[in-house]
């Protein structure tokens, strides 16, 4: 993918710039890169995210209830522990799935901030069950889980006004071939129902959901069910960060793990690129995804947080 075609035009313009002006411009560019490296902005390390993704994919297919997803959980828990991030498990059983009784587990990592109010960053870590071929879900299930594991490091290093919760959702995928009824979003539905029951929903102020963000040819459209102001903040940030080749202005409408949160009144945005030819095929493998795409989403999400916090802070006053 060509990220910015404007690059050619810029190169052409240099030839007409006199030396003195060139020096000033170079100094300005140096200042800009210093600004980008300011210590208050924690970094997303896509090479570490890539290693997480590689290890998850190496486990093989990871459908809900399988021994392999238990292996994935153990791996996520071990890595978050070494990052110094505490993690809780939310486990339950559902006897009414199309394949019978299934035991699910959401993983909930908490990074405390100045206040108890939470911003949840979520993604699913299960892969869709296919018996007829080997489905390792490098993008679908792998990219979101690896993203959450890496952003834990950045948030741990950040002084945050809000508490951040990284929510690894189980059972996003339908067991049946088709997505219908309650045979999907098992983890998000369970999480929201439990939060409504125990009252913890009151401190849940916003949800940022990531799903299928690793496509080598990443092109994320605005998602039509998502809360408009939250979507606006993220897309405006992408433009400011010159990453708008990844966050495009078109809109699409997708049912995903954000729906139960929206129904419960939580502002939510789904960052997803569903236009991925290997989607739900044996070809959803490591060679179809890239660290660069994870980096773009990591940079935009982290750069969006101050504006999201400011908006939420104002709303609660
Ligand atoms: Zn899927």
PDB file of C-alpha atoms and ligand atoms in Angstrom:
ATOM      1  CA  UNK A   1       0.000   0.000   0.000  1.00  0.00           C
ATOM      2  CA  UNK A   2       1.159   3.498  -0.745  1.00  0.00           C
ATOM      3  CA  UNK A   3       0.711   5.397   2.467  1.00  0.00           C
ATOM      4  CA  UNK A   4       1.246   8.952   1.288  1.00  0.00           C
ATOM      5  CA  UNK A   5       1.504   9.677  -2.414  1.00  0.00           C
ATOM      6  CA  UNK A   6       2.452  13.257  -1.482  1.00  0.00           C
ATOM      7  CA  UNK A   7       6.018  12.060  -0.794  1.00  0.00           C
ATOM      8  CA  UNK A   8       6.960  12.453  -4.490  1.00  0.00           C
ATOM      9  CA  UNK A   9       5.749  16.073  -4.563  1.00  0.00           C
ATOM     10  CA  UNK A  10       7.782  16.934  -1.470  1.00  0.00           C
ATOM     11  CA  UNK A  11      10.940  15.493  -3.020  1.00  0.00           C
ATOM     12  CA  UNK A  12      10.411  17.609  -6.143  1.00  0.00           C
ATOM     13  CA  UNK A  13      10.015  20.781  -4.082  1.00  0.00           C
ATOM     14  CA  UNK A  14      13.416  20.422  -2.315  1.00  0.00           C
ATOM     15  CA  UNK A  15      15.273  21.196  -5.564  1.00  0.00           C
ATOM     16  CA  UNK A  16      13.842  24.732  -5.659  1.00  0.00           C
ATOM     17  CA  UNK A  17      14.625  25.614  -2.006  1.00  0.00           C
ATOM     18  CA  UNK A  18      17.669  27.896  -1.375  1.00  0.00           C
ATOM     19  CA  UNK A  19      20.272  26.766   1.190  1.00  0.00           C
ATOM     20  CA  UNK A  20      19.370  29.171   4.021  1.00  0.00           C
ATOM     21  CA  UNK A  21      15.687  28.305   3.858  1.00  0.00           C
ATOM     22  CA  UNK A  22      16.618  24.648   3.710  1.00  0.00           C
ATOM     23  CA  UNK A  23      18.603  25.029   6.964  1.00  0.00           C
ATOM     24  CA  UNK A  24      15.624  26.646   8.711  1.00  0.00           C
ATOM     25  CA  UNK A  25      13.337  23.911   7.454  1.00  0.00           C
ATOM     26  CA  UNK A  26      15.686  21.183   8.632  1.00  0.00           C
ATOM     27  CA  UNK A  27      15.858  22.812  12.088  1.00  0.00           C
ATOM     28  CA  UNK A  28      12.073  22.940  12.182  1.00  0.00           C
ATOM     29  CA  UNK A  29      11.871  19.255  11.262  1.00  0.00           C
ATOM     30  CA  UNK A  30      14.403  18.412  14.003  1.00  0.00           C
ATOM     31  CA  UNK A  31      12.202  20.254  16.542  1.00  0.00           C
ATOM     32  CA  UNK A  32       9.170  18.357  15.314  1.00  0.00           C
ATOM     33  CA  UNK A  33      10.817  14.992  15.874  1.00  0.00           C
ATOM     34  CA  UNK A  34      11.955  16.091  19.349  1.00  0.00           C
ATOM     35  CA  UNK A  35       8.358  17.019  20.064  1.00  0.00           C
ATOM     36  CA  UNK A  36       7.194  13.601  18.864  1.00  0.00           C
ATOM     37  CA  UNK A  37       9.606  11.955  21.308  1.00  0.00           C
ATOM     38  CA  UNK A  38       8.333  13.916  24.346  1.00  0.00           C
ATOM     39  CA  UNK A  39       8.490  11.764  27.477  1.00  0.00           C
ATOM     40  CA  UNK A  40       4.794  12.249  28.337  1.00  0.00           C
ATOM     41  CA  UNK A  41       3.819  10.255  25.258  1.00  0.00           C
ATOM     42  CA  UNK A  42       4.463   6.575  26.012  1.00  0.00           C
ATOM     43  CA  UNK A  43       5.647   4.542  23.066  1.00  0.00           C
ATOM     44  CA  UNK A  44       3.937   1.576  21.450  1.00  0.00           C
ATOM     45  CA  UNK A  45       6.613  -0.948  20.486  1.00  0.00           C
ATOM     46  CA  UNK A  46       5.324  -2.829  17.461  1.00  0.00           C
ATOM     47  CA  UNK A  47       8.325  -5.179  17.382  1.00  0.00           C
ATOM     48  CA  UNK A  48       7.339  -6.502  20.823  1.00  0.00           C
ATOM     49  CA  UNK A  49       3.673  -6.599  19.709  1.00  0.00           C
ATOM     50  CA  UNK A  50       4.796  -8.604  16.686  1.00  0.00           C
ATOM     51  CA  UNK A  51       6.560 -11.142  18.908  1.00  0.00           C
ATOM     52  CA  UNK A  52       3.370 -11.504  20.992  1.00  0.00           C
ATOM     53  CA  UNK A  53       1.400 -12.068  17.787  1.00  0.00           C
ATOM     54  CA  UNK A  54       3.905 -14.613  16.513  1.00  0.00           C
ATOM     55  CA  UNK A  55       3.736 -16.596  19.778  1.00  0.00           C
ATOM     56  CA  UNK A  56      -0.081 -16.577  19.819  1.00  0.00           C
ATOM     57  CA  UNK A  57      -0.282 -17.774  16.209  1.00  0.00           C
ATOM     58  CA  UNK A  58       2.303 -20.498  16.982  1.00  0.00           C
ATOM     59  CA  UNK A  59      -0.142 -21.979  19.519  1.00  0.00           C
ATOM     60  CA  UNK A  60      -2.452 -22.763  16.577  1.00  0.00           C
ATOM     61  CA  UNK A  61      -6.275 -22.456  16.421  1.00  0.00           C
ATOM     62  CA  UNK A  62      -7.551 -20.969  19.719  1.00  0.00           C
ATOM     63  CA  UNK A  63     -11.360 -21.371  19.816  1.00  0.00           C
ATOM     64  CA  UNK A  64     -13.305 -20.709  23.032  1.00  0.00           C
ATOM     65  CA  UNK A  65     -13.244 -23.665  25.412  1.00  0.00           C
ATOM     66  CA  UNK A  66     -10.227 -25.359  23.797  1.00  0.00           C
ATOM     67  CA  UNK A  67      -6.955 -26.402  25.478  1.00  0.00           C
ATOM     68  CA  UNK A  68      -5.189 -24.058  23.016  1.00  0.00           C
ATOM     69  CA  UNK A  69      -7.024 -20.961  24.280  1.00  0.00           C
ATOM     70  CA  UNK A  70      -5.972 -21.973  27.797  1.00  0.00           C
ATOM     71  CA  UNK A  71      -2.395 -21.959  26.486  1.00  0.00           C
ATOM     72  CA  UNK A  72      -2.959 -18.484  25.024  1.00  0.00           C
ATOM     73  CA  UNK A  73      -4.310 -17.317  28.393  1.00  0.00           C
ATOM     74  CA  UNK A  74      -1.279 -18.701  30.216  1.00  0.00           C
ATOM     75  CA  UNK A  75       0.992 -16.883  27.772  1.00  0.00           C
ATOM     76  CA  UNK A  76      -0.873 -13.552  28.117  1.00  0.00           C
ATOM     77  CA  UNK A  77      -0.865 -13.867  31.919  1.00  0.00           C
ATOM     78  CA  UNK A  78       2.863 -14.611  32.027  1.00  0.00           C
ATOM     79  CA  UNK A  79       3.765 -11.661  29.783  1.00  0.00           C
ATOM     80  CA  UNK A  80       1.534  -9.178  31.620  1.00  0.00           C
ATOM     81  CA  UNK A  81       2.951 -10.320  34.946  1.00  0.00           C
ATOM     82  CA  UNK A  82       6.465  -9.623  33.682  1.00  0.00           C
ATOM     83  CA  UNK A  83       5.260  -6.178  32.548  1.00  0.00           C
ATOM     84  CA  UNK A  84       4.124  -5.591  36.150  1.00  0.00           C
ATOM     85  CA  UNK A  85       0.437  -5.402  35.235  1.00  0.00           C
ATOM     86  CA  UNK A  86      -2.103  -7.143  37.481  1.00  0.00           C
ATOM     87  CA  UNK A  87      -4.693  -9.339  35.864  1.00  0.00           C
ATOM     88  CA  UNK A  88      -7.967 -10.930  36.945  1.00  0.00           C
ATOM     89  CA  UNK A  89      -9.943 -13.734  35.332  1.00  0.00           C
ATOM     90  CA  UNK A  90     -13.681 -13.719  34.793  1.00  0.00           C
ATOM     91  CA  UNK A  91     -14.783 -17.286  34.140  1.00  0.00           C
ATOM     92  CA  UNK A  92     -18.292 -18.629  33.479  1.00  0.00           C
ATOM     93  CA  UNK A  93     -20.040 -21.439  31.671  1.00  0.00           C
ATOM     94  CA  UNK A  94     -22.721 -21.286  29.021  1.00  0.00           C
ATOM     95  CA  UNK A  95     -24.655 -24.514  28.477  1.00  0.00           C
ATOM     96  CA  UNK A  96     -26.644 -23.134  25.567  1.00  0.00           C
ATOM     97  CA  UNK A  97     -24.055 -22.734  22.802  1.00  0.00           C
ATOM     98  CA  UNK A  98     -24.460 -24.579  19.462  1.00  0.00           C
ATOM     99  CA  UNK A  99     -21.661 -26.966  20.564  1.00  0.00           C
ATOM    100  CA  UNK A 100     -23.085 -27.462  24.062  1.00  0.00           C
ATOM    101  CA  UNK A 101     -21.575 -26.354  27.358  1.00  0.00           C
ATOM    102  CA  UNK A 102     -18.528 -24.092  26.979  1.00  0.00           C
ATOM    103  CA  UNK A 103     -16.315 -22.593  29.667  1.00  0.00           C
ATOM    104  CA  UNK A 104     -15.278 -19.011  28.811  1.00  0.00           C
ATOM    105  CA  UNK A 105     -12.765 -16.660  30.450  1.00  0.00           C
ATOM    106  CA  UNK A 106     -12.309 -12.918  29.994  1.00  0.00           C
ATOM    107  CA  UNK A 107      -8.961 -11.558  31.155  1.00  0.00           C
ATOM    108  CA  UNK A 108      -9.076  -8.159  32.849  1.00  0.00           C
ATOM    109  CA  UNK A 109      -5.836  -6.222  33.343  1.00  0.00           C
ATOM    110  CA  UNK A 110      -6.007  -3.028  35.394  1.00  0.00           C
ATOM    111  CA  UNK A 111      -3.596  -0.090  35.303  1.00  0.00           C
ATOM    112  CA  UNK A 112      -4.622   2.338  38.034  1.00  0.00           C
ATOM    113  CA  UNK A 113      -4.839   6.071  37.298  1.00  0.00           C
ATOM    114  CA  UNK A 114      -5.540   9.143  39.428  1.00  0.00           C
ATOM    115  CA  UNK A 115      -9.256   8.388  39.508  1.00  0.00           C
ATOM    116  CA  UNK A 116     -11.313   5.197  39.728  1.00  0.00           C
ATOM    117  CA  UNK A 117     -13.267   5.987  36.554  1.00  0.00           C
ATOM    118  CA  UNK A 118     -12.198   3.599  33.832  1.00  0.00           C
ATOM    119  CA  UNK A 119     -11.485   3.702  30.137  1.00  0.00           C
ATOM    120  CA  UNK A 120     -11.600   0.152  28.819  1.00  0.00           C
ATOM    121  CA  UNK A 121      -9.512  -0.907  25.828  1.00  0.00           C
ATOM    122  CA  UNK A 122     -10.803  -4.265  24.638  1.00  0.00           C
ATOM    123  CA  UNK A 123     -10.323  -6.891  21.958  1.00  0.00           C
ATOM    124  CA  UNK A 124     -11.079 -10.560  21.509  1.00  0.00           C
ATOM    125  CA  UNK A 125      -8.453 -13.269  21.888  1.00  0.00           C
ATOM    126  CA  UNK A 126     -10.460 -16.320  20.732  1.00  0.00           C
ATOM    127  CA  UNK A 127     -10.326 -17.532  17.129  1.00  0.00           C
ATOM    128  CA  UNK A 128     -13.302 -18.818  15.179  1.00  0.00           C
ATOM    129  CA  UNK A 129     -13.852 -22.566  15.285  1.00  0.00           C
ATOM    130  CA  UNK A 130     -13.374 -24.270  11.917  1.00  0.00           C
ATOM    131  CA  UNK A 131     -13.195 -28.066  11.775  1.00  0.00           C
ATOM    132  CA  UNK A 132     -12.629 -28.300   8.004  1.00  0.00           C
ATOM    133  CA  UNK A 133      -9.375 -26.291   7.950  1.00  0.00           C
ATOM    134  CA  UNK A 134      -6.683 -24.953  10.262  1.00  0.00           C
ATOM    135  CA  UNK A 135      -7.591 -21.394  11.261  1.00  0.00           C
ATOM    136  CA  UNK A 136      -4.875 -19.582  13.242  1.00  0.00           C
ATOM    137  CA  UNK A 137      -6.432 -16.089  13.118  1.00  0.00           C
ATOM    138  CA  UNK A 138      -3.288 -13.946  12.805  1.00  0.00           C
ATOM    139  CA  UNK A 139      -5.462 -10.891  12.209  1.00  0.00           C
ATOM    140  CA  UNK A 140      -8.806 -12.116  13.568  1.00  0.00           C
ATOM    141  CA  UNK A 141      -8.163 -12.714  17.222  1.00  0.00           C
ATOM    142  CA  UNK A 142      -4.363 -12.525  17.114  1.00  0.00           C
ATOM    143  CA  UNK A 143      -3.865  -8.835  16.282  1.00  0.00           C
ATOM    144  CA  UNK A 144      -6.261  -7.561  18.961  1.00  0.00           C
ATOM    145  CA  UNK A 145      -4.743  -9.750  21.698  1.00  0.00           C
ATOM    146  CA  UNK A 146      -1.154  -8.813  20.795  1.00  0.00           C
ATOM    147  CA  UNK A 147      -2.167  -5.139  20.660  1.00  0.00           C
ATOM    148  CA  UNK A 148      -3.600  -5.227  24.186  1.00  0.00           C
ATOM    149  CA  UNK A 149      -0.512  -7.004  25.518  1.00  0.00           C
ATOM    150  CA  UNK A 150       1.767  -4.323  24.079  1.00  0.00           C
ATOM    151  CA  UNK A 151      -0.333  -1.299  25.004  1.00  0.00           C
ATOM    152  CA  UNK A 152      -0.167  -2.520  28.616  1.00  0.00           C
ATOM    153  CA  UNK A 153       3.518  -1.525  28.663  1.00  0.00           C
ATOM    154  CA  UNK A 154       2.785   1.956  27.287  1.00  0.00           C
ATOM    155  CA  UNK A 155      -0.074   2.581  29.727  1.00  0.00           C
ATOM    156  CA  UNK A 156       1.976   1.297  32.650  1.00  0.00           C
ATOM    157  CA  UNK A 157       4.591   3.946  31.790  1.00  0.00           C
ATOM    158  CA  UNK A 158       1.968   6.705  31.490  1.00  0.00           C
ATOM    159  CA  UNK A 159       0.692   8.975  34.263  1.00  0.00           C
ATOM    160  CA  UNK A 160      -3.035   8.689  33.598  1.00  0.00           C
ATOM    161  CA  UNK A 161      -5.960  10.684  34.923  1.00  0.00           C
ATOM    162  CA  UNK A 162      -8.224   7.674  34.393  1.00  0.00           C
ATOM    163  CA  UNK A 163      -7.780   4.037  35.326  1.00  0.00           C
ATOM    164  CA  UNK A 164      -7.203   1.880  32.256  1.00  0.00           C
ATOM    165  CA  UNK A 165      -8.555  -1.586  31.895  1.00  0.00           C
ATOM    166  CA  UNK A 166      -7.349  -3.954  29.195  1.00  0.00           C
ATOM    167  CA  UNK A 167     -10.098  -6.422  28.496  1.00  0.00           C
ATOM    168  CA  UNK A 168      -9.241  -9.621  26.617  1.00  0.00           C
ATOM    169  CA  UNK A 169     -12.623 -10.927  25.524  1.00  0.00           C
ATOM    170  CA  UNK A 170     -13.382 -14.599  25.040  1.00  0.00           C
ATOM    171  CA  UNK A 171     -16.091 -15.967  22.737  1.00  0.00           C
ATOM    172  CA  UNK A 172     -16.470 -13.095  20.303  1.00  0.00           C
ATOM    173  CA  UNK A 173     -16.818 -15.562  17.449  1.00  0.00           C
ATOM    174  CA  UNK A 174     -19.970 -17.524  16.633  1.00  0.00           C
ATOM    175  CA  UNK A 175     -19.692 -21.329  16.868  1.00  0.00           C
ATOM    176  CA  UNK A 176     -22.111 -21.697  13.974  1.00  0.00           C
ATOM    177  CA  UNK A 177     -20.770 -20.703  10.551  1.00  0.00           C
ATOM    178  CA  UNK A 178     -23.146 -17.715  10.462  1.00  0.00           C
ATOM    179  CA  UNK A 179     -23.248 -14.836  12.969  1.00  0.00           C
ATOM    180  CA  UNK A 180     -26.787 -14.850  14.395  1.00  0.00           C
ATOM    181  CA  UNK A 181     -28.797 -14.368  17.577  1.00  0.00           C
ATOM    182  CA  UNK A 182     -26.843 -14.874  20.809  1.00  0.00           C
ATOM    183  CA  UNK A 183     -24.241 -17.164  19.209  1.00  0.00           C
ATOM    184  CA  UNK A 184     -21.515 -14.480  19.312  1.00  0.00           C
ATOM    185  CA  UNK A 185     -20.062 -11.796  21.633  1.00  0.00           C
ATOM    186  CA  UNK A 186     -20.279 -14.211  24.597  1.00  0.00           C
ATOM    187  CA  UNK A 187     -17.495 -12.419  26.469  1.00  0.00           C
ATOM    188  CA  UNK A 188     -18.696  -8.837  26.045  1.00  0.00           C
ATOM    189  CA  UNK A 189     -22.298  -9.719  26.865  1.00  0.00           C
ATOM    190  CA  UNK A 190     -21.202 -11.550  30.013  1.00  0.00           C
ATOM    191  CA  UNK A 191     -18.869  -8.720  31.066  1.00  0.00           C
ATOM    192  CA  UNK A 192     -21.526  -6.002  30.690  1.00  0.00           C
ATOM    193  CA  UNK A 193     -24.242  -8.047  32.440  1.00  0.00           C
ATOM    194  CA  UNK A 194     -21.882  -8.715  35.377  1.00  0.00           C
ATOM    195  CA  UNK A 195     -20.896  -5.019  35.549  1.00  0.00           C
ATOM    196  CA  UNK A 196     -24.568  -4.023  35.596  1.00  0.00           C
ATOM    197  CA  UNK A 197     -25.266  -6.520  38.390  1.00  0.00           C
ATOM    198  CA  UNK A 198     -22.376  -5.504  40.653  1.00  0.00           C
ATOM    199  CA  UNK A 199     -22.666  -1.769  39.941  1.00  0.00           C
ATOM    200  CA  UNK A 200     -19.163  -1.429  38.456  1.00  0.00           C
ATOM    201  CA  UNK A 201     -20.662  -0.177  35.187  1.00  0.00           C
ATOM    202  CA  UNK A 202     -20.986   3.234  36.883  1.00  0.00           C
ATOM    203  CA  UNK A 203     -17.208   3.809  36.708  1.00  0.00           C
ATOM    204  CA  UNK A 204     -16.933   2.557  33.114  1.00  0.00           C
ATOM    205  CA  UNK A 205     -16.756   5.777  31.088  1.00  0.00           C
ATOM    206  CA  UNK A 206     -15.703   4.674  27.594  1.00  0.00           C
ATOM    207  CA  UNK A 207     -14.783   1.638  25.529  1.00  0.00           C
ATOM    208  CA  UNK A 208     -12.180   1.522  22.773  1.00  0.00           C
ATOM    209  CA  UNK A 209     -12.520  -1.781  20.941  1.00  0.00           C
ATOM    210  CA  UNK A 210      -9.890  -3.079  18.522  1.00  0.00           C
ATOM    211  CA  UNK A 211     -10.528  -5.979  16.151  1.00  0.00           C
ATOM    212  CA  UNK A 212      -8.662  -7.067  13.001  1.00  0.00           C
ATOM    213  CA  UNK A 213      -6.112  -4.240  13.096  1.00  0.00           C
ATOM    214  CA  UNK A 214      -3.129  -6.116  11.658  1.00  0.00           C
ATOM    215  CA  UNK A 215      -3.969  -6.225   7.928  1.00  0.00           C
ATOM    216  CA  UNK A 216      -0.866  -5.387   5.846  1.00  0.00           C
ATOM    217  CA  UNK A 217      -3.191  -3.224   3.777  1.00  0.00           C
ATOM    218  CA  UNK A 218      -4.860  -1.586   6.763  1.00  0.00           C
ATOM    219  CA  UNK A 219      -7.721   0.782   5.965  1.00  0.00           C
ATOM    220  CA  UNK A 220     -10.027   1.404   8.910  1.00  0.00           C
ATOM    221  CA  UNK A 221     -13.394   2.974   8.196  1.00  0.00           C
ATOM    222  CA  UNK A 222     -15.495   4.822  10.761  1.00  0.00           C
ATOM    223  CA  UNK A 223     -17.936   2.340  12.267  1.00  0.00           C
ATOM    224  CA  UNK A 224     -21.578   3.392  12.139  1.00  0.00           C
ATOM    225  CA  UNK A 225     -22.793   2.000  15.485  1.00  0.00           C
ATOM    226  CA  UNK A 226     -19.939   3.666  17.389  1.00  0.00           C
ATOM    227  CA  UNK A 227     -20.407   6.809  19.493  1.00  0.00           C
ATOM    228  CA  UNK A 228     -19.825   9.796  17.154  1.00  0.00           C
ATOM    229  CA  UNK A 229     -17.699  12.006  19.485  1.00  0.00           C
ATOM    230  CA  UNK A 230     -15.362   9.124  20.327  1.00  0.00           C
ATOM    231  CA  UNK A 231     -14.993   8.249  16.652  1.00  0.00           C
ATOM    232  CA  UNK A 232     -14.380  11.931  15.819  1.00  0.00           C
ATOM    233  CA  UNK A 233     -11.591  12.200  18.420  1.00  0.00           C
ATOM    234  CA  UNK A 234      -9.787   9.138  17.064  1.00  0.00           C
ATOM    235  CA  UNK A 235     -10.115  10.068  13.386  1.00  0.00           C
ATOM    236  CA  UNK A 236      -9.056  13.681  14.072  1.00  0.00           C
ATOM    237  CA  UNK A 237      -6.026  12.359  15.969  1.00  0.00           C
ATOM    238  CA  UNK A 238      -5.112  10.068  13.074  1.00  0.00           C
ATOM    239  CA  UNK A 239      -5.223  13.052  10.729  1.00  0.00           C
ATOM    240  CA  UNK A 240      -3.069  15.154  13.060  1.00  0.00           C
ATOM    241  CA  UNK A 241      -0.570  12.284  13.389  1.00  0.00           C
ATOM    242  CA  UNK A 242      -0.511  11.936   9.589  1.00  0.00           C
ATOM    243  CA  UNK A 243      -1.872   8.416   9.873  1.00  0.00           C
ATOM    244  CA  UNK A 244      -5.081   9.141   8.000  1.00  0.00           C
ATOM    245  CA  UNK A 245      -4.072   6.706   5.259  1.00  0.00           C
ATOM    246  CA  UNK A 246      -4.960   4.033   7.852  1.00  0.00           C
ATOM    247  CA  UNK A 247      -8.012   5.787   9.330  1.00  0.00           C
ATOM    248  CA  UNK A 248     -10.103   6.717   6.303  1.00  0.00           C
ATOM    249  CA  UNK A 249     -13.230   8.901   6.285  1.00  0.00           C
ATOM    250  CA  UNK A 250     -15.656   6.298   4.827  1.00  0.00           C
ATOM    251  CA  UNK A 251     -18.216   4.664   7.129  1.00  0.00           C
ATOM    252  CA  UNK A 252     -19.270   1.039   7.505  1.00  0.00           C
ATOM    253  CA  UNK A 253     -21.551  -0.618  10.059  1.00  0.00           C
ATOM    254  CA  UNK A 254     -20.404  -3.698  11.950  1.00  0.00           C
ATOM    255  CA  UNK A 255     -21.759  -5.792  14.823  1.00  0.00           C
ATOM    256  CA  UNK A 256     -19.005  -6.524  17.270  1.00  0.00           C
ATOM    257  CA  UNK A 257     -18.131  -6.628  20.982  1.00  0.00           C
ATOM    258  CA  UNK A 258     -18.926  -2.913  21.388  1.00  0.00           C
ATOM    259  CA  UNK A 259     -22.680  -3.460  20.937  1.00  0.00           C
ATOM    260  CA  UNK A 260     -23.407  -4.740  24.497  1.00  0.00           C
ATOM    261  CA  UNK A 261     -21.528  -1.704  25.906  1.00  0.00           C
ATOM    262  CA  UNK A 262     -23.461   0.736  23.699  1.00  0.00           C
ATOM    263  CA  UNK A 263     -26.736  -0.889  24.765  1.00  0.00           C
ATOM    264  CA  UNK A 264     -25.713  -0.324  28.397  1.00  0.00           C
ATOM    265  CA  UNK A 265     -25.102   3.367  27.671  1.00  0.00           C
ATOM    266  CA  UNK A 266     -21.284   3.290  27.551  1.00  0.00           C
ATOM    267  CA  UNK A 267     -19.712   5.464  24.822  1.00  0.00           C
ATOM    268  CA  UNK A 268     -17.875   3.008  22.556  1.00  0.00           C
ATOM    269  CA  UNK A 269     -15.857   2.944  19.358  1.00  0.00           C
ATOM    270  CA  UNK A 270     -14.945  -0.064  17.232  1.00  0.00           C
ATOM    271  CA  UNK A 271     -11.603   0.201  15.411  1.00  0.00           C
ATOM    272  CA  UNK A 272     -11.878  -2.569  12.810  1.00  0.00           C
ATOM    273  CA  UNK A 273     -10.842  -3.281   9.237  1.00  0.00           C
ATOM    274  CA  UNK A 274     -13.178  -6.027   8.076  1.00  0.00           C
ATOM    275  CA  UNK A 275     -12.132  -5.634   4.441  1.00  0.00           C
ATOM    276  CA  UNK A 276      -9.520  -8.334   4.704  1.00  0.00           C
ATOM    277  CA  UNK A 277      -9.571 -10.969   1.931  1.00  0.00           C
ATOM    278  CA  UNK A 278      -8.224 -13.825   4.186  1.00  0.00           C
ATOM    279  CA  UNK A 279     -11.037 -13.169   6.730  1.00  0.00           C
ATOM    280  CA  UNK A 280     -12.287 -16.500   8.186  1.00  0.00           C
ATOM    281  CA  UNK A 281     -10.106 -18.563   5.832  1.00  0.00           C
ATOM    282  CA  UNK A 282      -7.017 -20.742   6.285  1.00  0.00           C
ATOM    283  CA  UNK A 283      -5.058 -17.821   4.796  1.00  0.00           C
ATOM    284  CA  UNK A 284      -5.408 -15.567   7.865  1.00  0.00           C
ATOM    285  CA  UNK A 285      -1.722 -16.128   8.611  1.00  0.00           C
ATOM    286  CA  UNK A 286       1.280 -14.037   9.743  1.00  0.00           C
ATOM    287  CA  UNK A 287       2.304 -13.092   6.200  1.00  0.00           C
ATOM    288  CA  UNK A 288      -1.003 -11.192   5.741  1.00  0.00           C
ATOM    289  CA  UNK A 289      -0.452  -8.896   8.707  1.00  0.00           C
ATOM    290  CA  UNK A 290       2.231  -6.355   9.548  1.00  0.00           C
ATOM    291  CA  UNK A 291       3.865  -4.756  12.575  1.00  0.00           C
ATOM    292  CA  UNK A 292       3.518  -1.401  10.809  1.00  0.00           C
ATOM    293  CA  UNK A 293      -0.270  -1.633  10.951  1.00  0.00           C
ATOM    294  CA  UNK A 294      -0.194  -2.442  14.677  1.00  0.00           C
ATOM    295  CA  UNK A 295       2.138   0.541  15.151  1.00  0.00           C
ATOM    296  CA  UNK A 296      -0.273   2.914  13.385  1.00  0.00           C
ATOM    297  CA  UNK A 297      -3.196   1.839  15.578  1.00  0.00           C
ATOM    298  CA  UNK A 298      -1.046   1.948  18.723  1.00  0.00           C
ATOM    299  CA  UNK A 299       0.159   5.465  17.911  1.00  0.00           C
ATOM    300  CA  UNK A 300      -3.337   6.751  17.165  1.00  0.00           C
ATOM    301  CA  UNK A 301      -4.965   5.186  20.236  1.00  0.00           C
ATOM    302  CA  UNK A 302      -2.254   6.490  22.587  1.00  0.00           C
ATOM    303  CA  UNK A 303      -2.322   9.948  21.001  1.00  0.00           C
ATOM    304  CA  UNK A 304      -6.139  10.042  21.332  1.00  0.00           C
ATOM    305  CA  UNK A 305      -6.210   9.399  25.081  1.00  0.00           C
ATOM    306  CA  UNK A 306      -5.591  12.984  26.299  1.00  0.00           C
ATOM    307  CA  UNK A 307      -8.559  14.286  24.265  1.00  0.00           C
ATOM    308  CA  UNK A 308     -10.787  11.399  25.374  1.00  0.00           C
ATOM    309  CA  UNK A 309      -9.834  11.974  29.017  1.00  0.00           C
ATOM    310  CA  UNK A 310     -10.456  15.725  28.677  1.00  0.00           C
ATOM    311  CA  UNK A 311     -13.907  15.139  27.217  1.00  0.00           C
ATOM    312  CA  UNK A 312     -14.858  12.586  29.888  1.00  0.00           C
ATOM    313  CA  UNK A 313     -13.440  14.789  32.647  1.00  0.00           C
ATOM    314  CA  UNK A 314     -15.606  17.681  31.523  1.00  0.00           C
ATOM    315  CA  UNK A 315     -18.715  15.499  31.289  1.00  0.00           C
ATOM    316  CA  UNK A 316     -18.413  14.296  34.887  1.00  0.00           C
ATOM    317  CA  UNK A 317     -18.097  17.792  36.396  1.00  0.00           C
TER     318      UNK A 317
HETATM  319 ZN1  LIG B   1     -13.852 -13.378  13.158  1.00  0.00          ZN
END
